[in-house]
Amino acid sequence: MPRTPDYSEQLCLPRALLLDFGGVVVETENNADWQRVFARQLVAAMHADGIDLLDVADVERDLRAGAKADSRWKDAMSRPFAPAELRYDQFWGDFVAADWPEPALRWVFDRARELCRQMGELKQTRRTRVGMTELLDAADAAGVPVGIVSNTLMGVVHRDYLDAHRLTDRFAAQIYSDEVGVRKPNPRMIELGADAVGVPVTECWYVGDNFDRDALCGARAGVGGNIIMEARDTYEQPYDLAVRPHAIVADPVELRDLFLDAVGDDVSTHAQSTPV
């Protein structure tokens, strides 16, 4: 059963579900040596454009350094109340290619968005979490819209995954930080998600897998249900937080159980009133 902490806050009756993407909708696994693969592609593309200033080892090293810098930046940005999202050109110009020769720096700067998309595809393998389809079915049966609210450097990668797995139509809205310019724990992310599905924030459940970005964002936004779903890095917090979620679930199966406990009567009523 879901592990609901004994806090004074109570879960609202959910009129909408807002879900993080990585760790909630999908589980992710970093691909080994993606930096080397990508470095070879970048060097070959630059060579084709007449830029022969860097070798594969140089680019691989800087991709690794850039990924570490990005990770630490994300930890730091979970402290401000209203952080903005990193721009594509900032990632490449500041974190990866800051010391590259000017022609190479300009080359990646001009192609920053597409390079972020390519990197997103190469970096991780994604799999829909077990029980997610059943959770979406339960929400449909209850007439509860489901939206995605996710931090990402490239939301198109997430959209492409949903398209490829025929899941796009299961979501009423998709809010990605790179597309709206702000990132969790900025409460604006959840506010945008609630607005997109047409439900007040106080009547939404928000489900994420990180305490510092997700549970903190849910508390700042004032969601009616602030829920953590356990994933690979859930308990690797960069710092201690006073905020606590209303509930912790292991996976979409437990979230579905929690959801059905909350809306059980609503599900049966909606099912009876919906034409077959």
PDB file of C-alpha atoms in Angstrom:
ATOM      1  CA  MET A   1       0.000   0.000   0.000  1.00  0.00           C
ATOM      2  CA  PRO A   2       1.120   3.614  -0.497  1.00  0.00           C
ATOM      3  CA  ARG A   3       3.252   4.951   2.330  1.00  0.00           C
ATOM      4  CA  THR A   4       1.261   8.013   3.400  1.00  0.00           C
ATOM      5  CA  PRO A   5       3.280   9.962   6.001  1.00  0.00           C
ATOM      6  CA  ASP A   6       1.455  10.950   9.166  1.00  0.00           C
ATOM      7  CA  TYR A   7       1.374  14.700   8.513  1.00  0.00           C
ATOM      8  CA  SER A   8      -1.391  17.152   9.285  1.00  0.00           C
ATOM      9  CA  GLU A   9      -1.948  17.875   5.588  1.00  0.00           C
ATOM     10  CA  GLN A  10      -4.539  15.789   3.810  1.00  0.00           C
ATOM     11  CA  LEU A  11      -4.757  14.836   0.164  1.00  0.00           C
ATOM     12  CA  CYS A  12      -7.524  16.649  -1.686  1.00  0.00           C
ATOM     13  CA  LEU A  13     -10.011  14.895  -3.918  1.00  0.00           C
ATOM     14  CA  PRO A  14      -8.044  15.035  -7.191  1.00  0.00           C
ATOM     15  CA  ARG A  15      -9.689  16.839 -10.070  1.00  0.00           C
ATOM     16  CA  ALA A  16      -6.483  16.595 -12.118  1.00  0.00           C
ATOM     17  CA  LEU A  17      -3.187  14.716 -12.026  1.00  0.00           C
ATOM     18  CA  LEU A  18       0.035  16.520 -12.917  1.00  0.00           C
ATOM     19  CA  LEU A  19       2.941  14.132 -13.434  1.00  0.00           C
ATOM     20  CA  ASP A  20       6.673  14.582 -13.789  1.00  0.00           C
ATOM     21  CA  PHE A  21       8.066  12.820 -16.856  1.00  0.00           C
ATOM     22  CA  GLY A  22      11.399  11.219 -15.926  1.00  0.00           C
ATOM     23  CA  GLY A  23      11.041   9.032 -12.845  1.00  0.00           C
ATOM     24  CA  VAL A  24       7.224   9.037 -12.939  1.00  0.00           C
ATOM     25  CA  VAL A  25       5.881   8.495 -16.464  1.00  0.00           C
ATOM     26  CA  VAL A  26       9.107   6.789 -17.539  1.00  0.00           C
ATOM     27  CA  GLU A  27      12.122   5.284 -15.843  1.00  0.00           C
ATOM     28  CA  THR A  28      15.449   6.331 -17.277  1.00  0.00           C
ATOM     29  CA  GLU A  29      18.897   4.802 -17.535  1.00  0.00           C
ATOM     30  CA  ASN A  30      21.987   6.682 -18.665  1.00  0.00           C
ATOM     31  CA  ASN A  31      23.653   5.129 -21.692  1.00  0.00           C
ATOM     32  CA  ALA A  32      27.293   4.184 -21.238  1.00  0.00           C
ATOM     33  CA  ASP A  33      29.794   6.255 -23.251  1.00  0.00           C
ATOM     34  CA  TRP A  34      27.142   8.512 -24.751  1.00  0.00           C
ATOM     35  CA  GLN A  35      29.695  11.340 -24.549  1.00  0.00           C
ATOM     36  CA  ARG A  36      32.145   9.422 -26.758  1.00  0.00           C
ATOM     37  CA  VAL A  37      29.468   8.567 -29.305  1.00  0.00           C
ATOM     38  CA  PHE A  38      28.249  12.149 -29.409  1.00  0.00           C
ATOM     39  CA  ALA A  39      31.804  13.545 -29.560  1.00  0.00           C
ATOM     40  CA  ARG A  40      32.486  11.486 -32.692  1.00  0.00           C
ATOM     41  CA  GLN A  41      29.300  12.792 -34.289  1.00  0.00           C
ATOM     42  CA  LEU A  42      30.103  16.406 -33.422  1.00  0.00           C
ATOM     43  CA  VAL A  43      33.680  16.253 -34.694  1.00  0.00           C
ATOM     44  CA  ALA A  44      32.557  14.632 -37.952  1.00  0.00           C
ATOM     45  CA  ALA A  45      29.847  17.279 -38.455  1.00  0.00           C
ATOM     46  CA  MET A  46      32.268  20.128 -37.757  1.00  0.00           C
ATOM     47  CA  HIS A  47      34.833  18.617 -40.122  1.00  0.00           C
ATOM     48  CA  ALA A  48      32.167  18.445 -42.833  1.00  0.00           C
ATOM     49  CA  ASP A  49      31.648  22.178 -42.353  1.00  0.00           C
ATOM     50  CA  GLY A  50      35.365  22.890 -42.620  1.00  0.00           C
ATOM     51  CA  ILE A  51      36.085  23.238 -38.882  1.00  0.00           C
ATOM     52  CA  ASP A  52      39.052  21.013 -38.042  1.00  0.00           C
ATOM     53  CA  LEU A  53      40.082  22.433 -34.676  1.00  0.00           C
ATOM     54  CA  LEU A  54      39.131  19.790 -32.107  1.00  0.00           C
ATOM     55  CA  ASP A  55      39.648  16.057 -31.815  1.00  0.00           C
ATOM     56  CA  VAL A  56      37.247  13.493 -30.372  1.00  0.00           C
ATOM     57  CA  ALA A  57      39.083  13.294 -27.042  1.00  0.00           C
ATOM     58  CA  ASP A  58      38.796  17.075 -26.560  1.00  0.00           C
ATOM     59  CA  VAL A  59      35.083  17.103 -27.255  1.00  0.00           C
ATOM     60  CA  GLU A  60      34.375  14.016 -25.151  1.00  0.00           C
ATOM     61  CA  ARG A  61      36.209  15.551 -22.200  1.00  0.00           C
ATOM     62  CA  ASP A  62      34.216  18.755 -22.457  1.00  0.00           C
ATOM     63  CA  LEU A  63      30.915  16.926 -22.844  1.00  0.00           C
ATOM     64  CA  ARG A  64      31.646  15.060 -19.608  1.00  0.00           C
ATOM     65  CA  ALA A  65      32.607  18.309 -17.881  1.00  0.00           C
ATOM     66  CA  GLY A  66      29.511  20.022 -19.235  1.00  0.00           C
ATOM     67  CA  ALA A  67      27.224  17.258 -17.981  1.00  0.00           C
ATOM     68  CA  LYS A  68      28.721  17.541 -14.485  1.00  0.00           C
ATOM     69  CA  ALA A  69      28.416  21.317 -14.504  1.00  0.00           C
ATOM     70  CA  ASP A  70      24.787  21.026 -15.629  1.00  0.00           C
ATOM     71  CA  SER A  71      24.020  18.553 -12.831  1.00  0.00           C
ATOM     72  CA  ARG A  72      25.508  20.838 -10.195  1.00  0.00           C
ATOM     73  CA  TRP A  73      23.726  23.845 -11.668  1.00  0.00           C
ATOM     74  CA  LYS A  74      20.424  21.976 -11.358  1.00  0.00           C
ATOM     75  CA  ASP A  75      21.117  21.273  -7.687  1.00  0.00           C
ATOM     76  CA  ALA A  76      21.922  24.943  -7.109  1.00  0.00           C
ATOM     77  CA  MET A  77      18.778  26.056  -8.954  1.00  0.00           C
ATOM     78  CA  SER A  78      16.555  24.067  -6.632  1.00  0.00           C
ATOM     79  CA  ARG A  79      17.291  26.669  -3.924  1.00  0.00           C
ATOM     80  CA  PRO A  80      15.887  29.890  -5.483  1.00  0.00           C
ATOM     81  CA  PHE A  81      12.140  30.440  -5.296  1.00  0.00           C
ATOM     82  CA  ALA A  82      11.644  31.120  -9.009  1.00  0.00           C
ATOM     83  CA  PRO A  83      14.535  29.767 -11.106  1.00  0.00           C
ATOM     84  CA  ALA A  84      14.609  30.164 -14.869  1.00  0.00           C
ATOM     85  CA  GLU A  85      15.515  27.286 -17.192  1.00  0.00           C
ATOM     86  CA  LEU A  86      18.911  27.109 -18.845  1.00  0.00           C
ATOM     87  CA  ARG A  87      18.833  28.147 -22.496  1.00  0.00           C
ATOM     88  CA  TYR A  88      20.177  25.801 -25.163  1.00  0.00           C
ATOM     89  CA  ASP A  89      22.943  28.221 -26.102  1.00  0.00           C
ATOM     90  CA  GLN A  90      23.863  28.700 -22.434  1.00  0.00           C
ATOM     91  CA  PHE A  91      24.407  24.981 -22.019  1.00  0.00           C
ATOM     92  CA  TRP A  92      26.748  24.806 -24.992  1.00  0.00           C
ATOM     93  CA  GLY A  93      28.421  28.189 -24.643  1.00  0.00           C
ATOM     94  CA  ASP A  94      28.935  28.118 -20.871  1.00  0.00           C
ATOM     95  CA  PHE A  95      29.125  24.462 -19.847  1.00  0.00           C
ATOM     96  CA  VAL A  96      30.666  22.647 -22.817  1.00  0.00           C
ATOM     97  CA  ALA A  97      32.436  24.885 -25.309  1.00  0.00           C
ATOM     98  CA  ALA A  98      33.492  27.962 -23.308  1.00  0.00           C
ATOM     99  CA  ASP A  99      37.197  27.443 -24.152  1.00  0.00           C
ATOM    100  CA  TRP A 100      36.801  26.166 -27.695  1.00  0.00           C
ATOM    101  CA  PRO A 101      38.281  28.126 -30.616  1.00  0.00           C
ATOM    102  CA  GLU A 102      35.883  30.799 -31.847  1.00  0.00           C
ATOM    103  CA  PRO A 103      34.768  28.991 -35.044  1.00  0.00           C
ATOM    104  CA  ALA A 104      33.893  25.815 -33.101  1.00  0.00           C
ATOM    105  CA  LEU A 105      32.175  27.789 -30.341  1.00  0.00           C
ATOM    106  CA  ARG A 106      30.109  29.692 -32.906  1.00  0.00           C
ATOM    107  CA  TRP A 107      29.258  26.429 -34.705  1.00  0.00           C
ATOM    108  CA  VAL A 108      27.698  24.811 -31.604  1.00  0.00           C
ATOM    109  CA  PHE A 109      26.126  28.099 -30.508  1.00  0.00           C
ATOM    110  CA  ASP A 110      24.282  28.410 -33.827  1.00  0.00           C
ATOM    111  CA  ARG A 111      23.054  24.800 -33.602  1.00  0.00           C
ATOM    112  CA  ALA A 112      22.414  24.707 -29.853  1.00  0.00           C
ATOM    113  CA  ARG A 113      18.759  23.646 -29.945  1.00  0.00           C
ATOM    114  CA  GLU A 114      19.248  20.765 -32.354  1.00  0.00           C
ATOM    115  CA  LEU A 115      22.375  19.612 -30.497  1.00  0.00           C
ATOM    116  CA  CYS A 116      20.403  19.525 -27.247  1.00  0.00           C
ATOM    117  CA  ARG A 117      17.815  17.347 -28.962  1.00  0.00           C
ATOM    118  CA  GLN A 118      20.476  14.964 -30.277  1.00  0.00           C
ATOM    119  CA  MET A 119      22.114  14.806 -26.865  1.00  0.00           C
ATOM    120  CA  GLY A 120      18.805  14.062 -25.170  1.00  0.00           C
ATOM    121  CA  GLU A 121      18.167  11.141 -27.489  1.00  0.00           C
ATOM    122  CA  LEU A 122      21.662   9.699 -26.983  1.00  0.00           C
ATOM    123  CA  LYS A 123      22.053  10.271 -23.268  1.00  0.00           C
ATOM    124  CA  GLN A 124      19.311   8.073 -21.841  1.00  0.00           C
ATOM    125  CA  THR A 125      17.163   5.031 -22.493  1.00  0.00           C
ATOM    126  CA  ARG A 126      13.538   5.470 -21.426  1.00  0.00           C
ATOM    127  CA  ARG A 127      10.863   2.918 -20.554  1.00  0.00           C
ATOM    128  CA  THR A 128       7.277   3.572 -19.552  1.00  0.00           C
ATOM    129  CA  ARG A 129       6.923   2.682 -15.896  1.00  0.00           C
ATOM    130  CA  VAL A 130       4.953  -0.430 -15.046  1.00  0.00           C
ATOM    131  CA  GLY A 131       1.392   0.486 -14.117  1.00  0.00           C
ATOM    132  CA  MET A 132       1.362   3.851 -15.911  1.00  0.00           C
ATOM    133  CA  THR A 133      -1.149   2.750 -18.537  1.00  0.00           C
ATOM    134  CA  GLU A 134      -3.454   1.437 -15.825  1.00  0.00           C
ATOM    135  CA  LEU A 135      -3.144   4.722 -13.917  1.00  0.00           C
ATOM    136  CA  LEU A 136      -4.108   6.650 -17.048  1.00  0.00           C
ATOM    137  CA  ASP A 137      -7.045   4.292 -17.571  1.00  0.00           C
ATOM    138  CA  ALA A 138      -8.234   4.951 -14.010  1.00  0.00           C
ATOM    139  CA  ALA A 139      -7.969   8.705 -14.524  1.00  0.00           C
ATOM    140  CA  ASP A 140      -9.925   8.442 -17.786  1.00  0.00           C
ATOM    141  CA  ALA A 141     -12.634   6.422 -16.056  1.00  0.00           C
ATOM    142  CA  ALA A 142     -12.939   9.100 -13.370  1.00  0.00           C
ATOM    143  CA  GLY A 143     -12.962  11.941 -15.878  1.00  0.00           C
ATOM    144  CA  VAL A 144      -9.766  13.335 -14.369  1.00  0.00           C
ATOM    145  CA  PRO A 145      -7.372  15.008 -16.846  1.00  0.00           C
ATOM    146  CA  VAL A 146      -3.674  14.141 -16.652  1.00  0.00           C
ATOM    147  CA  GLY A 147      -0.915  16.567 -17.549  1.00  0.00           C
ATOM    148  CA  ILE A 148       2.879  16.449 -17.591  1.00  0.00           C
ATOM    149  CA  VAL A 149       4.974  19.059 -15.760  1.00  0.00           C
ATOM    150  CA  SER A 150       8.651  18.359 -16.289  1.00  0.00           C
ATOM    151  CA  ASN A 151      12.083  19.966 -16.076  1.00  0.00           C
ATOM    152  CA  THR A 152      14.096  19.208 -19.193  1.00  0.00           C
ATOM    153  CA  LEU A 153      16.680  20.795 -21.418  1.00  0.00           C
ATOM    154  CA  MET A 154      14.742  19.546 -24.459  1.00  0.00           C
ATOM    155  CA  GLY A 155      11.032  18.820 -24.165  1.00  0.00           C
ATOM    156  CA  VAL A 156      10.863  17.624 -27.769  1.00  0.00           C
ATOM    157  CA  VAL A 157      12.677  14.449 -26.704  1.00  0.00           C
ATOM    158  CA  HIS A 158       9.859  13.696 -24.271  1.00  0.00           C
ATOM    159  CA  ARG A 159       7.203  14.548 -26.821  1.00  0.00           C
ATOM    160  CA  ASP A 160       8.875  12.241 -29.340  1.00  0.00           C
ATOM    161  CA  TYR A 161       8.886   9.394 -26.823  1.00  0.00           C
ATOM    162  CA  LEU A 162       5.171   9.795 -26.130  1.00  0.00           C
ATOM    163  CA  ASP A 163       4.428   9.921 -29.868  1.00  0.00           C
ATOM    164  CA  ALA A 164       6.522   6.811 -30.537  1.00  0.00           C
ATOM    165  CA  HIS A 165       4.735   4.869 -27.780  1.00  0.00           C
ATOM    166  CA  ARG A 166       1.265   6.160 -28.691  1.00  0.00           C
ATOM    167  CA  LEU A 167       0.827   7.913 -25.355  1.00  0.00           C
ATOM    168  CA  THR A 168       0.476  11.529 -26.462  1.00  0.00           C
ATOM    169  CA  ASP A 169      -3.318  11.462 -26.544  1.00  0.00           C
ATOM    170  CA  ARG A 170      -3.419  10.147 -22.965  1.00  0.00           C
ATOM    171  CA  PHE A 171      -2.263  13.538 -21.662  1.00  0.00           C
ATOM    172  CA  ALA A 172      -4.345  16.699 -21.677  1.00  0.00           C
ATOM    173  CA  ALA A 173      -1.272  18.952 -21.572  1.00  0.00           C
ATOM    174  CA  GLN A 174       2.517  18.859 -21.553  1.00  0.00           C
ATOM    175  CA  ILE A 175       4.504  21.596 -19.808  1.00  0.00           C
ATOM    176  CA  TYR A 176       8.291  21.476 -20.281  1.00  0.00           C
ATOM    177  CA  SER A 177      10.699  23.875 -18.651  1.00  0.00           C
ATOM    178  CA  ASP A 178      12.733  24.629 -21.769  1.00  0.00           C
ATOM    179  CA  GLU A 179       9.564  25.618 -23.615  1.00  0.00           C
ATOM    180  CA  VAL A 180       8.200  27.945 -20.911  1.00  0.00           C
ATOM    181  CA  GLY A 181      11.522  29.339 -19.641  1.00  0.00           C
ATOM    182  CA  VAL A 182      11.156  28.453 -15.953  1.00  0.00           C
ATOM    183  CA  ARG A 183      11.997  25.294 -14.015  1.00  0.00           C
ATOM    184  CA  LYS A 184      10.856  23.568 -10.861  1.00  0.00           C
ATOM    185  CA  PRO A 185      10.846  24.356  -7.953  1.00  0.00           C
ATOM    186  CA  ASN A 186       9.508  27.544  -9.517  1.00  0.00           C
ATOM    187  CA  PRO A 187       5.791  27.219  -8.660  1.00  0.00           C
ATOM    188  CA  ARG A 188       4.921  28.753 -12.020  1.00  0.00           C
ATOM    189  CA  MET A 189       5.563  25.342 -13.609  1.00  0.00           C
ATOM    190  CA  ILE A 190       2.715  23.716 -11.683  1.00  0.00           C
ATOM    191  CA  GLU A 191       0.502  26.772 -12.117  1.00  0.00           C
ATOM    192  CA  LEU A 192       0.981  26.486 -15.887  1.00  0.00           C
ATOM    193  CA  GLY A 193       0.110  22.783 -15.735  1.00  0.00           C
ATOM    194  CA  ALA A 194      -3.047  23.438 -13.733  1.00  0.00           C
ATOM    195  CA  ASP A 195      -4.092  26.232 -16.095  1.00  0.00           C
ATOM    196  CA  ALA A 196      -3.516  23.952 -19.096  1.00  0.00           C
ATOM    197  CA  VAL A 197      -5.867  21.253 -17.755  1.00  0.00           C
ATOM    198  CA  GLY A 198      -8.382  23.809 -16.481  1.00  0.00           C
ATOM    199  CA  VAL A 199      -8.292  22.830 -12.798  1.00  0.00           C
ATOM    200  CA  PRO A 200      -7.293  25.008  -9.797  1.00  0.00           C
ATOM    201  CA  VAL A 201      -3.898  24.130  -8.317  1.00  0.00           C
ATOM    202  CA  THR A 202      -5.539  23.375  -4.965  1.00  0.00           C
ATOM    203  CA  GLU A 203      -7.558  20.587  -6.613  1.00  0.00           C
ATOM    204  CA  CYS A 204      -4.585  18.970  -8.385  1.00  0.00           C
ATOM    205  CA  TRP A 205      -2.306  16.155  -7.321  1.00  0.00           C
ATOM    206  CA  TYR A 206       1.270  16.766  -8.384  1.00  0.00           C
ATOM    207  CA  VAL A 207       3.549  13.706  -8.565  1.00  0.00           C
ATOM    208  CA  GLY A 208       7.329  13.961  -8.876  1.00  0.00           C
ATOM    209  CA  ASP A 209      10.364  11.886  -7.936  1.00  0.00           C
ATOM    210  CA  ASN A 210      12.631  14.494  -6.275  1.00  0.00           C
ATOM    211  CA  PHE A 211      12.168  16.177  -2.927  1.00  0.00           C
ATOM    212  CA  ASP A 212      14.200  19.311  -3.745  1.00  0.00           C
ATOM    213  CA  ARG A 213      12.585  20.073  -7.108  1.00  0.00           C
ATOM    214  CA  ASP A 214       9.223  18.328  -7.008  1.00  0.00           C
ATOM    215  CA  ALA A 215       7.980  18.214  -3.408  1.00  0.00           C
ATOM    216  CA  LEU A 216       9.314  21.734  -2.855  1.00  0.00           C
ATOM    217  CA  CYS A 217       7.615  22.951  -6.035  1.00  0.00           C
ATOM    218  CA  GLY A 218       4.337  21.336  -5.009  1.00  0.00           C
ATOM    219  CA  ALA A 219       4.486  23.002  -1.594  1.00  0.00           C
ATOM    220  CA  ARG A 220       5.306  26.394  -3.096  1.00  0.00           C
ATOM    221  CA  ALA A 221       2.446  26.103  -5.584  1.00  0.00           C
ATOM    222  CA  GLY A 222      -0.026  24.940  -2.917  1.00  0.00           C
ATOM    223  CA  VAL A 223      -1.154  21.747  -4.627  1.00  0.00           C
ATOM    224  CA  GLY A 224      -3.935  19.781  -3.010  1.00  0.00           C
ATOM    225  CA  GLY A 225      -1.917  16.569  -3.221  1.00  0.00           C
ATOM    226  CA  ASN A 226       1.875  16.697  -3.104  1.00  0.00           C
ATOM    227  CA  ILE A 227       3.163  13.196  -3.871  1.00  0.00           C
ATOM    228  CA  ILE A 228       6.598  11.647  -4.330  1.00  0.00           C
ATOM    229  CA  MET A 229       7.025   8.540  -6.478  1.00  0.00           C
ATOM    230  CA  GLU A 230      10.210   6.648  -5.741  1.00  0.00           C
ATOM    231  CA  ALA A 231      12.735   6.451  -8.551  1.00  0.00           C
ATOM    232  CA  ARG A 232      16.454   5.850  -8.992  1.00  0.00           C
ATOM    233  CA  ASP A 233      17.694   9.085  -7.377  1.00  0.00           C
ATOM    234  CA  THR A 234      14.774  10.018  -5.142  1.00  0.00           C
ATOM    235  CA  TYR A 235      16.686   9.837  -1.860  1.00  0.00           C
ATOM    236  CA  GLU A 236      19.910  11.405  -3.147  1.00  0.00           C
ATOM    237  CA  GLN A 237      18.995  14.893  -1.972  1.00  0.00           C
ATOM    238  CA  PRO A 238      21.544  17.675  -2.495  1.00  0.00           C
ATOM    239  CA  TYR A 239      20.560  19.272   0.824  1.00  0.00           C
ATOM    240  CA  ASP A 240      18.102  18.839   3.702  1.00  0.00           C
ATOM    241  CA  LEU A 241      14.571  20.168   3.295  1.00  0.00           C
ATOM    242  CA  ALA A 242      11.861  20.891   5.815  1.00  0.00           C
ATOM    243  CA  VAL A 243       9.118  20.302   3.232  1.00  0.00           C
ATOM    244  CA  ARG A 244       7.511  16.876   3.123  1.00  0.00           C
ATOM    245  CA  PRO A 245       5.050  15.360   0.646  1.00  0.00           C
ATOM    246  CA  HIS A 246       1.549  14.320   1.554  1.00  0.00           C
ATOM    247  CA  ALA A 247       2.274  10.793   0.337  1.00  0.00           C
ATOM    248  CA  ILE A 248       5.094   8.598  -0.982  1.00  0.00           C
ATOM    249  CA  VAL A 249       4.379   5.804  -3.454  1.00  0.00           C
ATOM    250  CA  ALA A 250       6.735   3.228  -4.923  1.00  0.00           C
ATOM    251  CA  ASP A 251       5.428   3.255  -8.483  1.00  0.00           C
ATOM    252  CA  PRO A 252       2.412   3.985 -10.705  1.00  0.00           C
ATOM    253  CA  VAL A 253       0.669   0.895  -9.341  1.00  0.00           C
ATOM    254  CA  GLU A 254       0.646   2.351  -5.829  1.00  0.00           C
ATOM    255  CA  LEU A 255      -0.310   5.772  -7.172  1.00  0.00           C
ATOM    256  CA  ARG A 256      -3.293   4.201  -8.928  1.00  0.00           C
ATOM    257  CA  ASP A 257      -4.323   2.546  -5.635  1.00  0.00           C
ATOM    258  CA  LEU A 258      -4.076   5.876  -3.831  1.00  0.00           C
ATOM    259  CA  PHE A 259      -6.020   7.600  -6.608  1.00  0.00           C
ATOM    260  CA  LEU A 260      -8.791   4.990  -6.579  1.00  0.00           C
ATOM    261  CA  ASP A 261      -9.078   5.224  -2.788  1.00  0.00           C
ATOM    262  CA  ALA A 262      -9.641   8.957  -3.193  1.00  0.00           C
ATOM    263  CA  VAL A 263     -12.073   8.904  -6.131  1.00  0.00           C
ATOM    264  CA  GLY A 264     -13.635   5.438  -5.913  1.00  0.00           C
ATOM    265  CA  ASP A 265     -17.232   6.654  -5.929  1.00  0.00           C
ATOM    266  CA  ASP A 266     -16.489   9.176  -8.649  1.00  0.00           C
ATOM    267  CA  VAL A 267     -15.069   6.423 -10.893  1.00  0.00           C
ATOM    268  CA  SER A 268     -18.195   4.286 -10.657  1.00  0.00           C
ATOM    269  CA  THR A 269     -20.497   7.284 -11.169  1.00  0.00           C
ATOM    270  CA  HIS A 270     -18.580   8.477 -14.218  1.00  0.00           C
ATOM    271  CA  ALA A 271     -18.404   4.995 -15.690  1.00  0.00           C
ATOM    272  CA  GLN A 272     -22.182   4.606 -15.350  1.00  0.00           C
ATOM    273  CA  SER A 273     -22.849   7.976 -16.999  1.00  0.00           C
ATOM    274  CA  THR A 274     -20.381   7.550 -19.873  1.00  0.00           C
ATOM    275  CA  PRO A 275     -21.897   6.060 -23.076  1.00  0.00           C
ATOM    276  CA  VAL A 276     -20.308   2.800 -24.208  1.00  0.00           C
TER     277      VAL A 276
END
